[in-house]
Coordinates of C-alpha atoms in Angstrom, one line a residue:
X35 CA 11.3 -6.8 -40.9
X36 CA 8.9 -9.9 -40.0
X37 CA 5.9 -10.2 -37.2
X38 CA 7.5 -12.5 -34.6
X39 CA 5.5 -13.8 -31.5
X40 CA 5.3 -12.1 -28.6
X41 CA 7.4 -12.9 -25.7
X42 CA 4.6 -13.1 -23.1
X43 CA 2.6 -16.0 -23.7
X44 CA -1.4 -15.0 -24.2
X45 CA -4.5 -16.4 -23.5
X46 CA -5.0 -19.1 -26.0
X47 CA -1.9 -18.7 -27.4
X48 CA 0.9 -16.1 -28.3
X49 CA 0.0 -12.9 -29.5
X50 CA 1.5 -11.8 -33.2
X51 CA 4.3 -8.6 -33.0
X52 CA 5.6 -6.9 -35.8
X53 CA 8.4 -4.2 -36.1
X54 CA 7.7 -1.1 -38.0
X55 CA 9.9 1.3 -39.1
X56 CA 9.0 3.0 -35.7
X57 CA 9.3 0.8 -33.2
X58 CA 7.5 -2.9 -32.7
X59 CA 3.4 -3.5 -32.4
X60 CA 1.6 -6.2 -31.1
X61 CA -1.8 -7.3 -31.7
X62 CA -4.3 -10.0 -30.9
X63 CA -5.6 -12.6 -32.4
X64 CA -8.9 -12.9 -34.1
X65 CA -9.5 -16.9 -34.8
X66 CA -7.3 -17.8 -37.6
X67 CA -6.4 -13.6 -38.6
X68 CA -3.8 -11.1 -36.4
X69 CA -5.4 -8.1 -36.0
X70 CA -3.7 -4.7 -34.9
X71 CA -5.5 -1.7 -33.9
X72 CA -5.2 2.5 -34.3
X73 CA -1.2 2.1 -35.0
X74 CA -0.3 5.5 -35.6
X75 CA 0.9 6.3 -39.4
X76 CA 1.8 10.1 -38.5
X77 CA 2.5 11.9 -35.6
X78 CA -0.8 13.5 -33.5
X79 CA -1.8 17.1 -35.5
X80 CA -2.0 19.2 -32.5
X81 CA -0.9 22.9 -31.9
X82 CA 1.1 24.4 -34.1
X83 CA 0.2 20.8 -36.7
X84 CA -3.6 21.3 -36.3
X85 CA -3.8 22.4 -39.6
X86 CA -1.1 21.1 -41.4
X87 CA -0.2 18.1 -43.4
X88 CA 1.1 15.1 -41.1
X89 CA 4.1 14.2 -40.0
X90 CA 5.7 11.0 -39.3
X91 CA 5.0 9.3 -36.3
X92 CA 7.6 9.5 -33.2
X93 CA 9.5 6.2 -32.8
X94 CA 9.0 4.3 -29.0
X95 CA 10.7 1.8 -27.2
X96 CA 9.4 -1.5 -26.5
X97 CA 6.1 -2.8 -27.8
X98 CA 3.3 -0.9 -28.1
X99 CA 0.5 -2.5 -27.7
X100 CA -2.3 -2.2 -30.4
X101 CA -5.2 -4.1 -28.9
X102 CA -8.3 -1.1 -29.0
X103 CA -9.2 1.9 -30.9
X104 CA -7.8 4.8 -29.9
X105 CA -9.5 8.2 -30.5
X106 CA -11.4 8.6 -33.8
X107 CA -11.5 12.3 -35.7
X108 CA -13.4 14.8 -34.1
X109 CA -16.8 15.4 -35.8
X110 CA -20.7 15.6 -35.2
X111 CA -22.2 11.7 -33.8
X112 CA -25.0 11.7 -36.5
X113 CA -27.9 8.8 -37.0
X114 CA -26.7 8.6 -40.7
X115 CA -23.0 6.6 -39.9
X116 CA -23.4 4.6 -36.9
X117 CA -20.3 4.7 -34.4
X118 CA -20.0 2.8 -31.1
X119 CA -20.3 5.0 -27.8
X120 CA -17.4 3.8 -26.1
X121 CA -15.2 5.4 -28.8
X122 CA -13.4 8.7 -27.9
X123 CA -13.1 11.8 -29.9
X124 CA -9.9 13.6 -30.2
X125 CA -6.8 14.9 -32.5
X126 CA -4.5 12.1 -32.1
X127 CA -6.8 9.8 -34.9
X128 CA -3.8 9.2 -37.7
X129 CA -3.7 5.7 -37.2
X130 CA -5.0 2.8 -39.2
X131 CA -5.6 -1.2 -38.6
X132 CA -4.5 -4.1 -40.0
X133 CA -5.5 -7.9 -40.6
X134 CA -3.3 -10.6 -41.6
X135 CA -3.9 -14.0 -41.8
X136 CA -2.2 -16.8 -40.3
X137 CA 0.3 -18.4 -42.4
X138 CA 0.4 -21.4 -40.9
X139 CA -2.0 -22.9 -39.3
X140 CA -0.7 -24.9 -37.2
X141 CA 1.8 -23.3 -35.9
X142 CA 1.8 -20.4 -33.4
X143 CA 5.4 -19.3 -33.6
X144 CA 6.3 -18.9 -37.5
X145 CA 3.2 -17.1 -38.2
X146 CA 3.6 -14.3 -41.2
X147 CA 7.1 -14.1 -42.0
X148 CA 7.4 -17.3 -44.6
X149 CA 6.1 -17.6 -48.1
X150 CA 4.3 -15.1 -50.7
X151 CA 3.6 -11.6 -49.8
X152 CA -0.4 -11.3 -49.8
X153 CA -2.1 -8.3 -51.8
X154 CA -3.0 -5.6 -49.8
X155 CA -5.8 -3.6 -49.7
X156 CA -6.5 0.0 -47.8
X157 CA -9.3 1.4 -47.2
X158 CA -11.6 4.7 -46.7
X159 CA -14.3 5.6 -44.9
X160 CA -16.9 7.0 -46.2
X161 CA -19.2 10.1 -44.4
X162 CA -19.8 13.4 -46.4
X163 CA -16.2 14.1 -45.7
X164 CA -17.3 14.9 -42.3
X165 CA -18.4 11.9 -40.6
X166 CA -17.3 8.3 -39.8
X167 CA -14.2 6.4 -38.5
X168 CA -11.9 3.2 -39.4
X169 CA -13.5 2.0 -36.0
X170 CA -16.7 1.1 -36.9
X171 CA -17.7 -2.2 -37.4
X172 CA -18.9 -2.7 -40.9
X173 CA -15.6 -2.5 -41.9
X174 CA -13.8 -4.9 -39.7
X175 CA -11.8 -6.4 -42.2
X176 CA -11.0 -10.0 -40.4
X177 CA -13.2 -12.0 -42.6
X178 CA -12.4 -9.7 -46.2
X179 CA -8.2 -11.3 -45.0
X180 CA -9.5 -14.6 -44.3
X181 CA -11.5 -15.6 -47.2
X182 CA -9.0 -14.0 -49.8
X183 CA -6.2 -14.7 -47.9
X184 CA -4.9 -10.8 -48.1
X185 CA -4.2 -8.2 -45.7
X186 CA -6.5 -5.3 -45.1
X187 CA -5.9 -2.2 -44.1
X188 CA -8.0 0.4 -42.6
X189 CA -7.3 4.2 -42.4
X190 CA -8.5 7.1 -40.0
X191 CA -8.1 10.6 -41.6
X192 CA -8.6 14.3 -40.3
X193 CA -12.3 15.1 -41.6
X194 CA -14.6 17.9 -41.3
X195 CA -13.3 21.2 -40.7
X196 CA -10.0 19.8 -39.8
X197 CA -9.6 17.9 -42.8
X198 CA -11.7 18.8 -45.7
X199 CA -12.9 22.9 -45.3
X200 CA -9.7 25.3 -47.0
X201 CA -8.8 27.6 -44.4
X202 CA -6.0 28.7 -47.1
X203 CA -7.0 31.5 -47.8
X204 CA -6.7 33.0 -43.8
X205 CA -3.7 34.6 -42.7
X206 CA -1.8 31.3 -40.7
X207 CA -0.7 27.8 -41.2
X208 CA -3.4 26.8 -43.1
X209 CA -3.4 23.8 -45.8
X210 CA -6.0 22.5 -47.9
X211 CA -6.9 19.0 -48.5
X212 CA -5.4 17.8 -45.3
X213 CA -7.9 14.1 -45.4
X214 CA -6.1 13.7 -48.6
X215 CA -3.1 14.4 -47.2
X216 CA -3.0 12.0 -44.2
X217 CA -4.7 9.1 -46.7
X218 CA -1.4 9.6 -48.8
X219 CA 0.7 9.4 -45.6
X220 CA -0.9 6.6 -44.9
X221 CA -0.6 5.0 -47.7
X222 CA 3.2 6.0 -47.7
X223 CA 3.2 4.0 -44.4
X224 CA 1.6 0.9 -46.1
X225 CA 4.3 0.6 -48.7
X226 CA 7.1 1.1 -46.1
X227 CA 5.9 -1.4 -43.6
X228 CA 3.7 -3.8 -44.9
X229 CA 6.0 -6.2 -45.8
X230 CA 6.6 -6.8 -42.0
X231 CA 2.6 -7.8 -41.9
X232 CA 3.0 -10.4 -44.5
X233 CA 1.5 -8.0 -47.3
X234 CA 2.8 -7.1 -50.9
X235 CA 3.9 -3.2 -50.6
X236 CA 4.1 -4.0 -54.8
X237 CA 0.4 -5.1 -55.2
X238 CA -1.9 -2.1 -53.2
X239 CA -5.6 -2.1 -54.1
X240 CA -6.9 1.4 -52.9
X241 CA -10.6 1.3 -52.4
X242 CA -13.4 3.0 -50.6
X243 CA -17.3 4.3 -50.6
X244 CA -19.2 7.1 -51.0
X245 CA -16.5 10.3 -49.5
X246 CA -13.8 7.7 -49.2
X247 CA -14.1 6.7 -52.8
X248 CA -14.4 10.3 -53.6
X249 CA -10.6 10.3 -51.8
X250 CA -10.2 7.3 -54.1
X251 CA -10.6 9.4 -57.7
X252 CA -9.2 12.3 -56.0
X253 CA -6.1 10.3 -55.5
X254 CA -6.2 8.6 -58.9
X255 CA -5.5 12.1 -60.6
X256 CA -2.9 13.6 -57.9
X257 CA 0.6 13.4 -58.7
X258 CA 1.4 13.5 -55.2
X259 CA 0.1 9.4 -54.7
X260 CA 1.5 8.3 -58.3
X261 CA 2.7 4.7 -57.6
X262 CA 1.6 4.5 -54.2
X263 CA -1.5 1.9 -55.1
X264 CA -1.7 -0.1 -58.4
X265 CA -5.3 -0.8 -58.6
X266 CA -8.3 1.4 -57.5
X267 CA -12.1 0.4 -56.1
X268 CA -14.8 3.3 -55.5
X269 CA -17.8 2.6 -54.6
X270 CA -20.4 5.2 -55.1
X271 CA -18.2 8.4 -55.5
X272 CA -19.1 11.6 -55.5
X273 CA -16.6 12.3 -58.0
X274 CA -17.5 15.8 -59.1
X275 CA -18.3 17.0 -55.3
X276 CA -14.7 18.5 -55.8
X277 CA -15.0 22.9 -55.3
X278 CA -12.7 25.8 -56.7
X279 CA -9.9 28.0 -54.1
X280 CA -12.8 30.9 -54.4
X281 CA -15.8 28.8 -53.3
X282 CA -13.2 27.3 -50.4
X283 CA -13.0 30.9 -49.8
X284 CA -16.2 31.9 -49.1
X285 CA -16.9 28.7 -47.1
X286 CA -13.9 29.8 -44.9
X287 CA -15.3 33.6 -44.1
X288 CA -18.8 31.9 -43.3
X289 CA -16.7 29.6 -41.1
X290 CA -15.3 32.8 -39.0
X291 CA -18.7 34.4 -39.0
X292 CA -19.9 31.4 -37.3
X293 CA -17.0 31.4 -35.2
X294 CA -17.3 35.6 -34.3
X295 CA -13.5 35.5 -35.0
X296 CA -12.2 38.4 -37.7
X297 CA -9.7 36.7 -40.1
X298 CA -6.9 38.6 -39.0
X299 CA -7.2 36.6 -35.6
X300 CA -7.6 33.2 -37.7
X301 CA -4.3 31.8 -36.4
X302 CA -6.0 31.7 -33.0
X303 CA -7.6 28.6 -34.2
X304 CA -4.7 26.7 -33.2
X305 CA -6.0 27.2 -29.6
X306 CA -9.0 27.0 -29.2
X307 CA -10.7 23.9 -27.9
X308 CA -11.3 21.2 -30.5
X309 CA -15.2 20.9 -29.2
X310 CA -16.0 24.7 -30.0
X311 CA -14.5 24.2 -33.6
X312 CA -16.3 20.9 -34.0
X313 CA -19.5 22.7 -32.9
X314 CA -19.3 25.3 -35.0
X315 CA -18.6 23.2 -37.8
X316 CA -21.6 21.1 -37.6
X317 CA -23.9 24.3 -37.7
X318 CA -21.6 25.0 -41.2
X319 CA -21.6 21.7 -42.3
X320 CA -25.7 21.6 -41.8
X321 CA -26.1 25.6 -42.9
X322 CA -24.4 24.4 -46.8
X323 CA -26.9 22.2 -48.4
X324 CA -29.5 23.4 -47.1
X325 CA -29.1 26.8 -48.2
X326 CA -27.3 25.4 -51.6
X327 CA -29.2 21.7 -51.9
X328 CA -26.5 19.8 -53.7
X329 CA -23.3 21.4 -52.3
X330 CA -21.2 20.5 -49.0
X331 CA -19.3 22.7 -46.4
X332 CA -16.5 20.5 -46.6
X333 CA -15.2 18.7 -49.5
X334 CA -11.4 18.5 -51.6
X335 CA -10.3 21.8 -53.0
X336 CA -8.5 22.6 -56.3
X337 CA -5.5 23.7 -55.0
X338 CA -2.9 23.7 -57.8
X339 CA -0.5 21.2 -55.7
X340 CA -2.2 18.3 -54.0
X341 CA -5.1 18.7 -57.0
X342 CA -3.5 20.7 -60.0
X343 CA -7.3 20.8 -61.4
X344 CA -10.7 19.5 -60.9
X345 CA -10.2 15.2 -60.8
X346 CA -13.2 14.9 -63.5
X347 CA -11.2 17.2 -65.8
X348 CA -8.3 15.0 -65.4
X349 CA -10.4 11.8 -66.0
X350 CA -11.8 13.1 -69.0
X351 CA -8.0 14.1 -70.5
X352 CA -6.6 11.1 -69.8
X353 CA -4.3 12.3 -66.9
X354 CA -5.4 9.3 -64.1
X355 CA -2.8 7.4 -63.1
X356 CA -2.7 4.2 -65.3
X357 CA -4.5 1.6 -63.0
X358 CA -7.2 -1.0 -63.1
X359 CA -10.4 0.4 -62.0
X360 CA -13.6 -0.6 -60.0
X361 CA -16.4 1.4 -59.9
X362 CA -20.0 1.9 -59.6
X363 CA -23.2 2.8 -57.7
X364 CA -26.4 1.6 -56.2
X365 CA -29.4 1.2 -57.8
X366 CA -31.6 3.5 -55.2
X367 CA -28.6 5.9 -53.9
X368 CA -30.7 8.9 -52.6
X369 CA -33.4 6.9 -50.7
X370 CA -31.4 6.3 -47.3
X371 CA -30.6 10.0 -47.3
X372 CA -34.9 10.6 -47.1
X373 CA -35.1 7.9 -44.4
X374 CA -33.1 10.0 -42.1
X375 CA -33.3 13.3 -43.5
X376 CA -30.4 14.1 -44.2
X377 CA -29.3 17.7 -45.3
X378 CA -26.6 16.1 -47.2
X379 CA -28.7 15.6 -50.5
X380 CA -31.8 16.8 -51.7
X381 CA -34.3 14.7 -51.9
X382 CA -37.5 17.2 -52.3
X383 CA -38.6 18.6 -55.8
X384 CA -38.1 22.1 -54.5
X385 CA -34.4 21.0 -53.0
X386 CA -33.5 18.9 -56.8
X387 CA -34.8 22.2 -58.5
X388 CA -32.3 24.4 -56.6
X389 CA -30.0 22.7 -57.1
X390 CA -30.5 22.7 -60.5
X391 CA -30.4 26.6 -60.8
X392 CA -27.3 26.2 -59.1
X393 CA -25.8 24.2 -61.4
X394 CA -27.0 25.9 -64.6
X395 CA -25.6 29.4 -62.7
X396 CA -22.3 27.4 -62.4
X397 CA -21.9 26.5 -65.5
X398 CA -23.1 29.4 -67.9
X399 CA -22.0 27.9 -70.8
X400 CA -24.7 25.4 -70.3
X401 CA -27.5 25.6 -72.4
X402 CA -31.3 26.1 -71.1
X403 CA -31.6 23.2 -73.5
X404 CA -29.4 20.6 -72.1
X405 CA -30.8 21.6 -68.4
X406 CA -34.2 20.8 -70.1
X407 CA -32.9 17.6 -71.8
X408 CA -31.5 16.6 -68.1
X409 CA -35.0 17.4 -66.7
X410 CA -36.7 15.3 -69.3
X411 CA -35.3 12.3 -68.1
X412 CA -37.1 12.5 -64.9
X413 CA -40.7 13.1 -65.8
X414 CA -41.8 12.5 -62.3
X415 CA -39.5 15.7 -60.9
X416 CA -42.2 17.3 -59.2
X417 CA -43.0 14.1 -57.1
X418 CA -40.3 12.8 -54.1
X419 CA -39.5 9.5 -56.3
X420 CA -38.5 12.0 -59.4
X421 CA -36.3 14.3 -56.9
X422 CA -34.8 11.1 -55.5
X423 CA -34.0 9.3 -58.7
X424 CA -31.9 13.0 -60.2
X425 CA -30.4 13.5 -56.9
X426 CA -28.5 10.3 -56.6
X427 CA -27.7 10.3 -60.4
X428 CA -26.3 14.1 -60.1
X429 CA -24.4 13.0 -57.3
X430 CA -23.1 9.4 -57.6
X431 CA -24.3 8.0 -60.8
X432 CA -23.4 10.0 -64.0
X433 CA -19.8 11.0 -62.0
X434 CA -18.9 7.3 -62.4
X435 CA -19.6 7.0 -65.5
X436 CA -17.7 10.6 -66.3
X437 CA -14.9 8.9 -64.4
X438 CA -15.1 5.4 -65.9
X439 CA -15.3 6.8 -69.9
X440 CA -12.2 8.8 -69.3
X441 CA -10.5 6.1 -67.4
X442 CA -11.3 3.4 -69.7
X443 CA -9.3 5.3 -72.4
X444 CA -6.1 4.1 -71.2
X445 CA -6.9 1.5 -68.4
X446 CA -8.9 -1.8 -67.7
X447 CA -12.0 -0.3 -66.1
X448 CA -14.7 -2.1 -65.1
X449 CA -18.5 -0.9 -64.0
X450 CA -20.7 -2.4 -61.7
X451 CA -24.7 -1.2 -60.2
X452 CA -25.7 -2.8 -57.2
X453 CA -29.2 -3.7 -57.4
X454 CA -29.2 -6.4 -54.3
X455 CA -31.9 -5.3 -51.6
X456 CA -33.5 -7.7 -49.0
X457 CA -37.2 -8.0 -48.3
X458 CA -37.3 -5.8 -45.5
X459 CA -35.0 -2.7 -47.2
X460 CA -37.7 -3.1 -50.2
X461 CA -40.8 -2.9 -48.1
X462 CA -39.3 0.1 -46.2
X463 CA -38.7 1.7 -50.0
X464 CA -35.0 1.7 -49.5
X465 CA -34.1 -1.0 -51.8
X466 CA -30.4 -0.4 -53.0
X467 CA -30.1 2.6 -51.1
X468 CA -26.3 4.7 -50.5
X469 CA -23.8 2.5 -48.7
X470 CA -26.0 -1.3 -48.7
X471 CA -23.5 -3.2 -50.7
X472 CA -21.1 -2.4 -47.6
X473 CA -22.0 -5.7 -45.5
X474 CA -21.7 -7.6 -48.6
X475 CA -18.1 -6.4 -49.4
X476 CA -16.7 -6.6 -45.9
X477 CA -19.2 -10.3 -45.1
X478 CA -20.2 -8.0 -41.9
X479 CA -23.8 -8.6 -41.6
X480 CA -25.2 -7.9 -38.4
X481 CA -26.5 -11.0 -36.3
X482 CA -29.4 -12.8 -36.5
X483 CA -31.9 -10.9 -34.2
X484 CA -30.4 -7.5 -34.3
X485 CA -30.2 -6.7 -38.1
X486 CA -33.6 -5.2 -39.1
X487 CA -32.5 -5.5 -42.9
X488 CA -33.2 -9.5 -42.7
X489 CA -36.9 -8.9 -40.6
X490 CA -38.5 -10.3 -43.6
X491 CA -35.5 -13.0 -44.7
X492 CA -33.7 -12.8 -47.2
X493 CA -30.2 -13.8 -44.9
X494 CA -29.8 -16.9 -47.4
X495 CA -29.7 -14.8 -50.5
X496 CA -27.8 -11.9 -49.2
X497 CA -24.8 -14.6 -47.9
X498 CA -24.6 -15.7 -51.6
X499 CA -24.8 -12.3 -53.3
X500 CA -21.8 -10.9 -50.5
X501 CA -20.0 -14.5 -51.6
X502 CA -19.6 -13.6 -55.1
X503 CA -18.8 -9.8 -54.8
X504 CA -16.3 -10.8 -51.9
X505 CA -14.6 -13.0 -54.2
X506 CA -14.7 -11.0 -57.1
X507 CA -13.5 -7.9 -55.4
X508 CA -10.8 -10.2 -53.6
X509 CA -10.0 -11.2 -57.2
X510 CA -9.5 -7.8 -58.4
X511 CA -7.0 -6.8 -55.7
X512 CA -4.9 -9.7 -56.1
X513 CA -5.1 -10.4 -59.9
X514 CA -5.8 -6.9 -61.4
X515 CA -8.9 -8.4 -62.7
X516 CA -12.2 -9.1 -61.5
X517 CA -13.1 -12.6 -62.2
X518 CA -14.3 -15.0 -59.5
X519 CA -13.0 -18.7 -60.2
X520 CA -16.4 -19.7 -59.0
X521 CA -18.2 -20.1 -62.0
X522 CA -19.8 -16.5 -62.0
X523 CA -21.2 -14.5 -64.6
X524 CA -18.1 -13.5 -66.8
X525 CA -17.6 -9.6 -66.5
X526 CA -16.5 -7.8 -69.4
X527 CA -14.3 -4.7 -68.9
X528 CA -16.1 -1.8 -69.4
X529 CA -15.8 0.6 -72.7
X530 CA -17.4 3.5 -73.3
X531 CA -18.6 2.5 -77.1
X532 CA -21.0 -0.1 -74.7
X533 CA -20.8 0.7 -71.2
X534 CA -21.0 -3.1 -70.5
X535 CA -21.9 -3.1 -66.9
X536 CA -22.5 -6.2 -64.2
X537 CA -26.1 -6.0 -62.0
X538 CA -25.4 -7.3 -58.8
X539 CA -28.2 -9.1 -57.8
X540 CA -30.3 -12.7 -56.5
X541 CA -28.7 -13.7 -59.9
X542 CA -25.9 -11.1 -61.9
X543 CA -26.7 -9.7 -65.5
X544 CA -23.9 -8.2 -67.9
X545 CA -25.6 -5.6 -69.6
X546 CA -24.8 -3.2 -72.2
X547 CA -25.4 0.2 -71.1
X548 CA -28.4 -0.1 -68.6
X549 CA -28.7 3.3 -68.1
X550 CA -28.9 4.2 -72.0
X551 CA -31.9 6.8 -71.7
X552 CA -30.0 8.7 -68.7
X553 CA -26.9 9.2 -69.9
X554 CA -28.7 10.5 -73.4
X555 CA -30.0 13.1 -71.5
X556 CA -27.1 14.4 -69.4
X557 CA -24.3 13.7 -72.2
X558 CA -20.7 13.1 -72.0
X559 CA -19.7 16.4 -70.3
X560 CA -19.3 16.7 -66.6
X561 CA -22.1 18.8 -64.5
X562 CA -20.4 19.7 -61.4
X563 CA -20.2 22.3 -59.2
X564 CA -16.7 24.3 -59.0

């Protein structure tokens, strides 16, 4: 299979058509990239599919035009992950996009089907598992394709109650883990049909931020996606945010409650408007961490199939699947989550010492003494930069590094903290806050008058600082390896004897374990919650 051009000639030129394995897609062009929007990867989950794993997509004749979004998973708009109002809500959202460059340029006709397959690499979303879409625009992937000469691909997945909360345990066609289910379908998709987009279905980079690269080490320690990517990026995850069948349980009769439905009528679900369960989900999805600061509604389940045990276990015994790995955090990770008040972390001292109970009641073989060898670390704890500083590490930091030292055992791993913040995110005491280093991995920053982070400057700097983690990223997908031909700072893999790390900054620094004092005090064993 091979994109061909389209028959009907287009407005400055013709417009790029592939053939899938389910019938032919055209797309448009995007200067010098082919860009094709929401083609569907599985069939819509409706009915009797609501809440079940996907199923392939139904083939059509003709060409089906791929030119706009079409509807993004049904969740709660929220100020935290900004989504454009002319997008529609609804359950037909398994679909992703694609960007290929031009192969030649000069020619409109022989456009992708001639030389080297390109490296390809899919994306997640991030959002709490409940929030977001492959639509937005920070992760339009056009100039990610262009400068590394790759195809992107973008995936929308089931969230929120219809793709992360465990209904399981109901009587009726419940399954668990259904957003990791449709990213492995999707995924399936890439390696059947990529090859018709120009792309490598041999050389798959899976990456993603925050929730989405929570899917990403979720998926590194599922035998279900073994061989279906073959090198891994994840940005910020919440790698330990992974919960036990009997929490999923309880979240699922709280569910009902909200929902005045008895479980012996859950199968009614599968009728009732998608609004009424997306409104009840929110108050669920709100209700969690703020009656258990830490913990989320919705979130990837131990389910003995999909995930035969808690991922962080599996990191930590050596059972992730033998790829090269990219990860790391943000300097400042909680601070955006204060700015709009989020219930999704806490960021009080009263909120970070919950959670802390929490923890030490999940965990009873914990001593009082390790809790109070965590707590010592952050001698500020009763003020809001204390509570912010634990709060991100609990939840981002120290579960990369849990991930990275069991990874490293038997991959190349390397570890990264982004540090980059322009004038304006430091004056509004944001800094490196949760999900800034986006712009600078996709080279999406917003224009000139309408991106508040570059009020006070700082354009110049942020250009070259998304240059070198563009290319070094881009260098990573196609090479296994993350080293920019630019002359930047060399990178060493990461070990856990030094915990060699790159600052990503105005200027990069290789450092040796920059977070020494930190991980003294929380140790080499996983603190989750189950």
């Amino acid at each position: 299979m091979s994109i061909q051009p389209d028959t009907e000639p287009a407005v400055g030129g013709i417009e790029p058509v592939a053939m899938t394995n389910t019938g032919a897609v055209r797309g448009r062009w995007d200067g010098q990239v082919a860009v094709w929007r929401s083609i569907p990867y599985a069939a819509a989950p409706i009915g009797a599919d609501r809440f079940r794993p996907p199923k392939p997509p139904r083939e059509w004749d003709g060409i089906r035009d791929c030119a706009t979004f079409g509807e993004i998973a049904p969740q709660t708009m929220g100020n935290m992950v900004p989504v454009d109002s002319d997008l529609r809500m609804g359950e037909d959202c398994l679909w992703l996009n694609v960007w290929a460059p031009r192969r030649d340029l000069t020619d409109l006709v022989h456009t992708f089907d001639s030389g080297e397959p390109r490296p390809v690499l899919v994306w997640l979303h991030g959002g709490a598992y409940c929030l977001g879409t492959a639509a937005q625009g920070i992760y339009d992937g056009r100039k990610l394709a262009e400068a590394g000469d790759v195809v992107v691909v973008t995936v929308n997945y089931r969230i929120g109650a219809l793709g992360f909360l465990d209904l399981s345990s109901l009587p009726g066609p419940f399954t668990p883990n259904l957003g990791l289910y449709d990213q492995i379908a999707a995924l399936e998709w890439v390696r059947e049909n990529i090859a018709a987009f120009g792309g490598d279905p041999g050389n798959v980079t899976l990456f993603g931020e925050s929730s989405g690269a929570g899917c990403v080490t979720a998926l590194m320690t599922s035998p279900r996606a073994a061989g279906l990517f073959h090198q891994a990026i994840a940005e910020s995850p919440p790698a330990t945010t992974v919960f036990g069948q009997e929490r999923a349980a309880a979240v699922a009769r709280r569910f009902l409650e909200l929902l005045e439905l008895p479980p012996a009528r859950a199968v009614e679900l599968l009728d009732w408007p998608i609004e009424k369960i997306v409104e009840v989900a929110a108050i669920l999805l709100d209700e969690v961490p703020l009656k258990e600061p830490g913990r989320l509604a919705a979130a990837p389940v131990v389910d003995g199939e999909l995930l035969p045990a808690y991922p962080i276990d599996r990191f930590q015994r050596g059972r992730s699947h033998r790829v090269p790995l990219l990860i790391g955090t943000n300097k400042d990770e909680a601070s955006l989550f204060r700015v709009f008040r989020s219930p999704i972390m806490p960021v009080t001292p009263d909120a970070v010492n919950a959670m802390l109970n929490d923890v030490a009641a999940s965990h009873p073989e914990l001593s009082h003494e390790r809790i109070a060898e965590i707590t010592s670390a952050y001698p500020d704890l009763d003020k809001t930069r204390g509570a912010l500083a634990m709060s991100g590490d609990a939840a981002f930091r120290m579960p990369a590094y849990w991930v990275a030292d069991g990874h490293a055992q038997h991959s190349p791993t390397w570890m990264y903290r982004f540090d980059h913040a322009t004038p304006m995110l430091r004056a509004a005491r944001v800094g490196a806050g949760h999900a800034t280093e986006l712009p600078y991995v996709f080279g999406n920053f917003g224009s000139f008058n309408h991106d508040p982070t570059f009020w006070l400057g700082g354009r110049k700097v942020a250009m070259e600082v998304s240059g070198r983690m563009m290319r070094r990223w881009l260098a990573f997908a196609t090479h296994g390896v993350p080293a920019a031909i630019d002359g930047s700072k060399h990178w060493p893999p990461y070990r856990p004897s030094t915990r060699t790390t790159l600052l990503i900054d105005t200027v990069d620094r290789v450092v040796d374990n920059p977070d020494r004092d930190l991980y003294t005090a929380w140790g080499e064993q996983a603190v989750g919650f189950s």
